[in-house]
mmCIF file of C-alpha atoms in Angstrom:
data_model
loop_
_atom_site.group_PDB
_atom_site.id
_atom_site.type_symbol
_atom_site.label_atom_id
_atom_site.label_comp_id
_atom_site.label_asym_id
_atom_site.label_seq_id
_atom_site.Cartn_x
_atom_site.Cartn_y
_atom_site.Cartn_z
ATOM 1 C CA UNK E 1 16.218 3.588 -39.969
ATOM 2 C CA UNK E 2 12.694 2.339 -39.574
ATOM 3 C CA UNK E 3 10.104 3.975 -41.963
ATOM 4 C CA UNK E 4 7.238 3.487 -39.440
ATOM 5 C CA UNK E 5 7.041 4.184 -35.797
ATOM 6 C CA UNK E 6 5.703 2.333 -33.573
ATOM 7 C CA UNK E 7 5.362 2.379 -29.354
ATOM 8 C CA UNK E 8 7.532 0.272 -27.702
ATOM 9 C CA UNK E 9 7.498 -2.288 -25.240
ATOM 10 C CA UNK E 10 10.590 -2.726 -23.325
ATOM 11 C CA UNK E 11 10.915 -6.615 -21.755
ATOM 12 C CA UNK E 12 13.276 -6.931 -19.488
ATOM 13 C CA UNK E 13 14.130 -10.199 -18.627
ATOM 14 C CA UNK E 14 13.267 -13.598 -21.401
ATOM 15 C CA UNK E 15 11.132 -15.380 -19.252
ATOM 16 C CA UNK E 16 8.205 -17.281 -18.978
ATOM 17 C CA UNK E 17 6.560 -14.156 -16.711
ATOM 18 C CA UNK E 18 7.783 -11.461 -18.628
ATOM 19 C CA UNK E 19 6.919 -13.632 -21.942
ATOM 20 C CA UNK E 20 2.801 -13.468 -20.162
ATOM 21 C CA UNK E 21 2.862 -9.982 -19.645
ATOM 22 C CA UNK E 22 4.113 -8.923 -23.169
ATOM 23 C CA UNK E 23 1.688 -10.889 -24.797
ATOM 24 C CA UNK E 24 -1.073 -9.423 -22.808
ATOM 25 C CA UNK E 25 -0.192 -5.859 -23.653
ATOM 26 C CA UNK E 26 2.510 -5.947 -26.830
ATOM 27 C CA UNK E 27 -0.084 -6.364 -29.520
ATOM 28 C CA UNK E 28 0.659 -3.515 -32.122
ATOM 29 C CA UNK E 29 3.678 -2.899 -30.558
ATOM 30 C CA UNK E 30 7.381 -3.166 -31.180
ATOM 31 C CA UNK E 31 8.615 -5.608 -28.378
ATOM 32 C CA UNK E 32 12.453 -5.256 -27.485
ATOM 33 C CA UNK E 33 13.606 -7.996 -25.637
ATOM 34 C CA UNK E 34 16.970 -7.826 -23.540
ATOM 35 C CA UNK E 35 18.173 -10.397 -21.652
ATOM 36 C CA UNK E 36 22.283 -11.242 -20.495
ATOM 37 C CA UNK E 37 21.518 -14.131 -22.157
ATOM 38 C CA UNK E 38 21.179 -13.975 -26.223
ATOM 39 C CA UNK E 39 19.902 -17.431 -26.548
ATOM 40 C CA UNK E 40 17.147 -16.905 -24.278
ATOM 41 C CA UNK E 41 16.047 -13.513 -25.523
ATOM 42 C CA UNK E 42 15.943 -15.081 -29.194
ATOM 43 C CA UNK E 43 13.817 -17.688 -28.173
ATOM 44 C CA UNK E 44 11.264 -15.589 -26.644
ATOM 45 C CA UNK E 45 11.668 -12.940 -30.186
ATOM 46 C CA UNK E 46 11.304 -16.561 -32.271
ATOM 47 C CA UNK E 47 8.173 -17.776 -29.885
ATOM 48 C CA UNK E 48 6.302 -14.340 -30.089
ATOM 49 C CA UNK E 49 7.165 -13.536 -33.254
ATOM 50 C CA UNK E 50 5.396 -17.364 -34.565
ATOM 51 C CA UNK E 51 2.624 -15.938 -32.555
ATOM 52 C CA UNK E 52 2.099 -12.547 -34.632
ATOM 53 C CA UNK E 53 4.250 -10.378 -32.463
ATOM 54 C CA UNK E 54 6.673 -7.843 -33.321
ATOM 55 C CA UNK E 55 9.724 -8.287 -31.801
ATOM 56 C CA UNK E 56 13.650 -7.708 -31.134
ATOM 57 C CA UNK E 57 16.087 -9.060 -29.537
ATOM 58 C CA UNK E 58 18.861 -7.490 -27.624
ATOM 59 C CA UNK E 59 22.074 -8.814 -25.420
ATOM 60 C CA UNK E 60 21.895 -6.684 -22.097
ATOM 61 C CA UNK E 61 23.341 -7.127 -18.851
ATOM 62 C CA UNK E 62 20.767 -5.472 -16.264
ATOM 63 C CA UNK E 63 24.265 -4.926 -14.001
ATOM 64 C CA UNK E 64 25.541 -2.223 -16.232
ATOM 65 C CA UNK E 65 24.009 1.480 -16.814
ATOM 66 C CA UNK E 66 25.698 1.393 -19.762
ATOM 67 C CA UNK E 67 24.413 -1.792 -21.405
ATOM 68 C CA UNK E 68 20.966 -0.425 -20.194
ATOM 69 C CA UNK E 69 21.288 2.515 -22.017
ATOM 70 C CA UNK E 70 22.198 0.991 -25.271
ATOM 71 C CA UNK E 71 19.449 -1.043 -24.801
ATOM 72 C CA UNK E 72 16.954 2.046 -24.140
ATOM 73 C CA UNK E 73 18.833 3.406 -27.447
ATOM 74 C CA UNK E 74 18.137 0.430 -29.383
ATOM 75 C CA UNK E 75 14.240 0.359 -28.492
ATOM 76 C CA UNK E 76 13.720 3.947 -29.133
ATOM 77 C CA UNK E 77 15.017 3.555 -32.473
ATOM 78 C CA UNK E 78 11.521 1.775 -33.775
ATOM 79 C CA UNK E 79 9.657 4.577 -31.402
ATOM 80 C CA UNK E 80 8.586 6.319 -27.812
ATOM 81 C CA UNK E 81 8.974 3.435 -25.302
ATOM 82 C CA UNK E 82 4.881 3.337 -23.807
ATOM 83 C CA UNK E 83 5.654 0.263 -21.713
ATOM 84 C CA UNK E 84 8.472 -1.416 -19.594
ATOM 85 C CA UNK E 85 8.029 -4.984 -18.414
ATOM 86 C CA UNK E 86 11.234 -5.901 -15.863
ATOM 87 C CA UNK E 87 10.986 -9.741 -15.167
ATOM 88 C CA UNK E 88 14.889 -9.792 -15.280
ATOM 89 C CA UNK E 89 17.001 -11.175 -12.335
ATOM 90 C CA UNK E 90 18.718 -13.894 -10.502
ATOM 91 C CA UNK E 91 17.041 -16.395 -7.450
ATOM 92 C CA UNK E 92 19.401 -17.273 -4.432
ATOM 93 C CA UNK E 93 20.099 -20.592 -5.780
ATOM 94 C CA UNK E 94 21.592 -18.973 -8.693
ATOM 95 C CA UNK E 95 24.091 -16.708 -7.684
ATOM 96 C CA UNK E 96 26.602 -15.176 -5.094
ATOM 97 C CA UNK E 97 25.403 -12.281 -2.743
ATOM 98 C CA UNK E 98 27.409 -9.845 -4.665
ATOM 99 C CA UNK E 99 26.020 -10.869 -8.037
ATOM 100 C CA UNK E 100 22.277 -10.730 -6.630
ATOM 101 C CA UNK E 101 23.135 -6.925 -5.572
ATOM 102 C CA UNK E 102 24.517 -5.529 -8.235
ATOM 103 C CA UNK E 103 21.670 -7.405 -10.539
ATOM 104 C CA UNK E 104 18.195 -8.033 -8.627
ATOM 105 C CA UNK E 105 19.034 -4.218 -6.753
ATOM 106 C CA UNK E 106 21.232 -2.269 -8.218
ATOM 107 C CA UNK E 107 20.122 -2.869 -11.654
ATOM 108 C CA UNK E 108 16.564 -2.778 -10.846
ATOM 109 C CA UNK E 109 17.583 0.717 -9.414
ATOM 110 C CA UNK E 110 19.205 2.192 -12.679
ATOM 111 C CA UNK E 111 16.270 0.618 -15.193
ATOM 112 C CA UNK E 112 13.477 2.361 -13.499
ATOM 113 C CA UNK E 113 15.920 5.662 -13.482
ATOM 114 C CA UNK E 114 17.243 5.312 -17.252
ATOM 115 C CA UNK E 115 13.288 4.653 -18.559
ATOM 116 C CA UNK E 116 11.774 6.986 -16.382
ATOM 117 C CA UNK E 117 14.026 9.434 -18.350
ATOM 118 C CA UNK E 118 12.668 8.917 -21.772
ATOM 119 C CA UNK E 119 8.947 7.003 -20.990
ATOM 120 C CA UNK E 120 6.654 8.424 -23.231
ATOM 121 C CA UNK E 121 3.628 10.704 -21.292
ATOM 122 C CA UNK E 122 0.878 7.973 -20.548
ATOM 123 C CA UNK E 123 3.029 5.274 -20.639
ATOM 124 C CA UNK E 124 3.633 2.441 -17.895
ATOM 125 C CA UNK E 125 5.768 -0.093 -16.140
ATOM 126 C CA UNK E 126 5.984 -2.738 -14.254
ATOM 127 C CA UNK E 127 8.813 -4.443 -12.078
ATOM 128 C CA UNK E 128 8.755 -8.071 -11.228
ATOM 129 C CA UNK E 129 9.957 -8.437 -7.374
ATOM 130 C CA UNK E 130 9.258 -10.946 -5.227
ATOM 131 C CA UNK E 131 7.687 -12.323 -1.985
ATOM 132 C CA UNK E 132 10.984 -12.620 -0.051
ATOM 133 C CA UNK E 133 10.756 -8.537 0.005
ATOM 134 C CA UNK E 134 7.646 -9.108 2.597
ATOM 135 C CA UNK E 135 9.180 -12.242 4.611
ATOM 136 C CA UNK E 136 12.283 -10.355 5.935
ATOM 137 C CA UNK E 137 11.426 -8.234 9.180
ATOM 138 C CA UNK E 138 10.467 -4.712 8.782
ATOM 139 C CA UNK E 139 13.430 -2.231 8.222
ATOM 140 C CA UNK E 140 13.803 1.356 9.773
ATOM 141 C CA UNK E 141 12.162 4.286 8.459
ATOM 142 C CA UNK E 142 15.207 5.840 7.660
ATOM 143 C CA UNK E 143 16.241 2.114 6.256
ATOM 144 C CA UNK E 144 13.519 2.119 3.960
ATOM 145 C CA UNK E 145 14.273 5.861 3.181
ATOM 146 C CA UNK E 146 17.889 5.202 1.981
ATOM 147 C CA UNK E 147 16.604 1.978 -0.331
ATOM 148 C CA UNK E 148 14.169 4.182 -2.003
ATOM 149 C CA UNK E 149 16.139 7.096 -2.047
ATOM 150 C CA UNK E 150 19.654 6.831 -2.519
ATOM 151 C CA UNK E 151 21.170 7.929 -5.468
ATOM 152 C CA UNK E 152 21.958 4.344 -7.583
ATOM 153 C CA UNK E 153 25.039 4.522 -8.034
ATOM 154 C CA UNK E 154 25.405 4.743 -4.065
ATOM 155 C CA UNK E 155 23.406 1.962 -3.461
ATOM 156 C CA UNK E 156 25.650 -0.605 -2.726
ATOM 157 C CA UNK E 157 27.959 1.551 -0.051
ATOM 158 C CA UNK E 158 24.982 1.234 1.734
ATOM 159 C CA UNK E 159 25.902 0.232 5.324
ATOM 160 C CA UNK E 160 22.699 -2.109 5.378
ATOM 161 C CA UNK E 161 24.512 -3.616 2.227
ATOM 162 C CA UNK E 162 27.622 -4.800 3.512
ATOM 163 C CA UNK E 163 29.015 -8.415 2.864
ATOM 164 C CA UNK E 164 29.311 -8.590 7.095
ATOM 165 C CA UNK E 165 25.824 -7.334 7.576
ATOM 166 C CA UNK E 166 24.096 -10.196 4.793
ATOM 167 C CA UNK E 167 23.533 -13.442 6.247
ATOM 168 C CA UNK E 168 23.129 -15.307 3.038
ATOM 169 C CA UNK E 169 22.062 -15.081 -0.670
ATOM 170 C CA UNK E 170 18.543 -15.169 0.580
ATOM 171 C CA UNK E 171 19.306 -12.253 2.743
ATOM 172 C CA UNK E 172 20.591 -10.365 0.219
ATOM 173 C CA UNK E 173 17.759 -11.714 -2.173
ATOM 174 C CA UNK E 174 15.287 -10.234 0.491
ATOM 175 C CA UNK E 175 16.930 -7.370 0.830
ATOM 176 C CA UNK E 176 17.442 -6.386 -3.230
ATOM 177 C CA UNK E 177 13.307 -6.903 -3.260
ATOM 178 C CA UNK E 178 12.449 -4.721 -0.653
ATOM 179 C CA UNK E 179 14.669 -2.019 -2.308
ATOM 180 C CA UNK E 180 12.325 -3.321 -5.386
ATOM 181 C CA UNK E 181 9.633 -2.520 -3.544
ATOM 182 C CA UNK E 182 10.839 1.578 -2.340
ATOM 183 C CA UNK E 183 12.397 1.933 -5.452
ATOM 184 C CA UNK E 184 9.596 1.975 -7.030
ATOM 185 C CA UNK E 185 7.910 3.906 -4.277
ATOM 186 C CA UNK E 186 9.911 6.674 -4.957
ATOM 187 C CA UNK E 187 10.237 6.576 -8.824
ATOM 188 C CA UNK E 188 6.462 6.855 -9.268
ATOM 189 C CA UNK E 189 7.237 10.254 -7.771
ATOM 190 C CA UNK E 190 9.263 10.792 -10.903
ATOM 191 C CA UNK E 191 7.180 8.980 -13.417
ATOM 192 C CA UNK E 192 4.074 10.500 -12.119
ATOM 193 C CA UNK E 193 5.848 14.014 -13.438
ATOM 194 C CA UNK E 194 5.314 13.130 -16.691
ATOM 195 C CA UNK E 195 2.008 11.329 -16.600
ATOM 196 C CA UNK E 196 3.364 7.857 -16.980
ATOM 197 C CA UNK E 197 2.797 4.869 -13.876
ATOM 198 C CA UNK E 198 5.414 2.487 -11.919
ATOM 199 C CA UNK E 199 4.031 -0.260 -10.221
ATOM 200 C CA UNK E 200 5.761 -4.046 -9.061
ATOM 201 C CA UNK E 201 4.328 -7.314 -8.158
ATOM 202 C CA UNK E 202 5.942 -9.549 -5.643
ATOM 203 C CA UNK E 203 5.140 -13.415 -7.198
ATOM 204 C CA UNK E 204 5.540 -16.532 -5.084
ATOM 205 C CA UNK E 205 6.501 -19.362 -6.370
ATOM 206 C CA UNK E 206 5.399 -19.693 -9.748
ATOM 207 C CA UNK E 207 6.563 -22.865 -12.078
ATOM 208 C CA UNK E 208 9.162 -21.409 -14.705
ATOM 209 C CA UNK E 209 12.650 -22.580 -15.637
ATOM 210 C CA UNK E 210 13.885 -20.108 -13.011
ATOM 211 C CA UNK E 211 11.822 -21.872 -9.930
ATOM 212 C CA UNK E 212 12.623 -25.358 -10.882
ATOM 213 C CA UNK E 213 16.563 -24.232 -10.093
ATOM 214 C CA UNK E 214 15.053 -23.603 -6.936
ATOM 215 C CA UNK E 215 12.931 -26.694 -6.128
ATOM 216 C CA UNK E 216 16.063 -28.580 -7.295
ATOM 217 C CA UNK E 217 17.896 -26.301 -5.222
ATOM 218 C CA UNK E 218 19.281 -26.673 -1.508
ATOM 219 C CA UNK E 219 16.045 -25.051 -0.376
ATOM 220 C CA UNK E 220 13.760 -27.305 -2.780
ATOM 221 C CA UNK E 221 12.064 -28.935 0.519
ATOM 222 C CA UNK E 222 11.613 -25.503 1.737
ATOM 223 C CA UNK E 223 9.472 -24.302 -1.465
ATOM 224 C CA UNK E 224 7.648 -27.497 -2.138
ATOM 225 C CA UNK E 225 6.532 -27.474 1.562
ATOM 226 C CA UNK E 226 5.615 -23.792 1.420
ATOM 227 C CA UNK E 227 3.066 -24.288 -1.660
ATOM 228 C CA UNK E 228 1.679 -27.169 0.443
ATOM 229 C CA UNK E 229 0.699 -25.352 3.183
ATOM 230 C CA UNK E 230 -0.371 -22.038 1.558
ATOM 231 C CA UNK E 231 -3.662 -21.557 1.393
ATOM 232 C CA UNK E 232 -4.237 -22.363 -2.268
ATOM 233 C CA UNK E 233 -2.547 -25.461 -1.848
ATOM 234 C CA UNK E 234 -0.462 -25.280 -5.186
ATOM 235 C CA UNK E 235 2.277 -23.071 -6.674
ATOM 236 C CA UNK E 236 1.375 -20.260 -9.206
ATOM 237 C CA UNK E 237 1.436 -19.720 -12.838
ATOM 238 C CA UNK E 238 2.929 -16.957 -15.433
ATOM 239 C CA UNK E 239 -0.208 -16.377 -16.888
ATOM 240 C CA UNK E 240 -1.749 -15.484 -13.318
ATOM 241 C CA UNK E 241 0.907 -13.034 -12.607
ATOM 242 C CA UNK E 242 -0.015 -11.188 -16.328
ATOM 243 C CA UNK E 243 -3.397 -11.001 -15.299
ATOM 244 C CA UNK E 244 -2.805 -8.403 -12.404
ATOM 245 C CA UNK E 245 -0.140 -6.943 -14.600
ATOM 246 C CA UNK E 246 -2.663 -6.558 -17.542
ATOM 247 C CA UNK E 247 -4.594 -4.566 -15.047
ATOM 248 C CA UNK E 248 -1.711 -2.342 -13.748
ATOM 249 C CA UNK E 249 -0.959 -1.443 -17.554
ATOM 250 C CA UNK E 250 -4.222 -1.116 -18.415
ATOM 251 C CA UNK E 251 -6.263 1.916 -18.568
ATOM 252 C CA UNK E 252 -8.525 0.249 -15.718
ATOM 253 C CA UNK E 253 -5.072 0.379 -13.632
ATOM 254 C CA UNK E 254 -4.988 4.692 -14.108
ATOM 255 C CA UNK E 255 -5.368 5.385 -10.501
ATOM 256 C CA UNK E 256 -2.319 2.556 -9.593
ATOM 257 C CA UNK E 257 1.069 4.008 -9.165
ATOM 258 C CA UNK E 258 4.038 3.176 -6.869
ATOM 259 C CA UNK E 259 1.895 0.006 -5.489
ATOM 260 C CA UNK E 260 3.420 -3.301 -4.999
ATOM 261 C CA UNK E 261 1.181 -6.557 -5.417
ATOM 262 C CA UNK E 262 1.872 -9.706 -3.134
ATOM 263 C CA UNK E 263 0.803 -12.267 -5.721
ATOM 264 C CA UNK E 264 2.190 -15.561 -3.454
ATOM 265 C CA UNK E 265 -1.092 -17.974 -3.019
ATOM 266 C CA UNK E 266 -1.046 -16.828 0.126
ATOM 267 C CA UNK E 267 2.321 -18.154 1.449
ATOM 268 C CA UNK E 268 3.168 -14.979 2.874
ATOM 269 C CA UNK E 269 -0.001 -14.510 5.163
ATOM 270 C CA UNK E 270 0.404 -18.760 6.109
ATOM 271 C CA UNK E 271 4.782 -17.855 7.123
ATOM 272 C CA UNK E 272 3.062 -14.965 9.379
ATOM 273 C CA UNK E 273 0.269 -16.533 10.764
ATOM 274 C CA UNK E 274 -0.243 -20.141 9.488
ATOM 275 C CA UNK E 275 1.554 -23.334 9.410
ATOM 276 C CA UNK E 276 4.294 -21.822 7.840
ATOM 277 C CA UNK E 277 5.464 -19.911 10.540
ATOM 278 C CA UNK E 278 9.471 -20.782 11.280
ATOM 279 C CA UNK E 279 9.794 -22.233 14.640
ATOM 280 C CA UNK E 280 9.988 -20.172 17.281
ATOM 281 C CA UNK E 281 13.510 -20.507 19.420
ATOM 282 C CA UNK E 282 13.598 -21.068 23.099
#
């Protein structure tokens, strides 16, 4: 259908993070773009594509292995898929528990299987997660075994996944990115077999479209006090969360694989052992 190949880059996700990272590293590529949303996946095509990118746009829904697989079908159609860029996902302000499962984990889960099938030797990835993966207290080793582990579609039978065992959507937001954070673990393993990397990066809060639900959100106080008291005083950008992914997809990132990057301004280390820390009861 397409007289000249290209490599692909697979985004994940039309956001203003996944936007950063494929203009980084999408230069003489094709750039497929799926997102649930068509709207929002043509208006990152129509915003690259003004900029001298190459792009596509494709309705996906990172819930379903098969939507995922048409998508995989539709990029591979211009050429090998070199790169996948997964910024795609829903905050706890945006969605029931059950919807942040089957999207932020489960889905996560299947995308790093389905490429990992057909990634091109050499090629890359990497899978936006989040800090909330490192605030939750530290699971079991066999815990943190079954996240990484399990087969996907098994996931959610997961005893540590059951509606009466998840406080909250922030729970299960927690939860879905530490599985983020095994997952890829354990599908570097599989990457690594033929020659390509998997890496994530956990942001904190960084100012998109996405975060402003939250800072309008019920936890809004929460966030806006968080960046206050971090230690660099100030939430993050896009473009500072595609500079450590231009280095994970870069050849100066060849000895990186199954790594996960806590990119929060240092709200993480202040919740631990800073102002930030939650009260302590009794």
């Amino acid at each position: 259908m397409n007289s000249q190949k290209k490599e692909v880059l697979l985004l994940v996700g039309a956001g203003q993070i996944g936007m950063a990272i494929a203009r980084r590293m999408g230069y003489g590529k094709k750039i497929v773009i799926g997102d649930k949303n068509p709207q929002n996946a043509g208006t990152i095509a129509r915003i690259m594509n003004d900029a001298g990118f190459d792009t596509a746009a494709v309705e996906m829904d990172l819930s379903s292995r098969s939507s995922i697989r048409a998508l995989i079908d539709a990029a591979k159609a211009y050429g090998d898929i070199a790169m996948l860029v997964n910024a795609a996902g829903v905050s706890p302000s945006q969605a029931p528990v059950e919807t942040i499962l089957h999207v932020d984990l489960y889905g996560t889960a299947v995308l790093l299987e389905e490429v990992g099938a057909v990634i091109r030797p050499g090629g890359v990835g990497v899978t936006i997660s989040s800090q909330s993966g490192h605030r939750m207290p530290a699971l079991t080793p066999q815990e943190d075994r079954l996240l990484a582990t399990t087969p996907a579609e098994e996931l959610l039978g997961l005893d540590i996944l059951q509606p009466q065992n998840i406080r909250d959507t922030l729970h299960a937001y927690q939860l879905a990115k530490r599985c983020n954070e095994k997952r890829v673990m354990a599908e570097a393993v599989q990457w690594g077999k033929k020659g390509a990397r998997i890496n994530s990066i956990s942001p904190g809060i960084v100012i998109t479209p996405l975060a402003a639900d939250e800072l309008n959100g019920p936890r809004g106080g929460f966030y806006r006090n968080m960046f206050a008291k971090c230690p660099a005083g100030r939430p993050g950008t896009a473009d500072e969360i595609a500079n450590v992914a231009e280095l994970l997809m870069s050849d100066r990132g060849a000895f990186i694989t199954g790594a996960d990057f806590l990119i929060d301004g240092g709200a993480t280390a202040s919740y631990f052992y800073g102002p930030l820390q939650p009260q302590q009861e009794g």
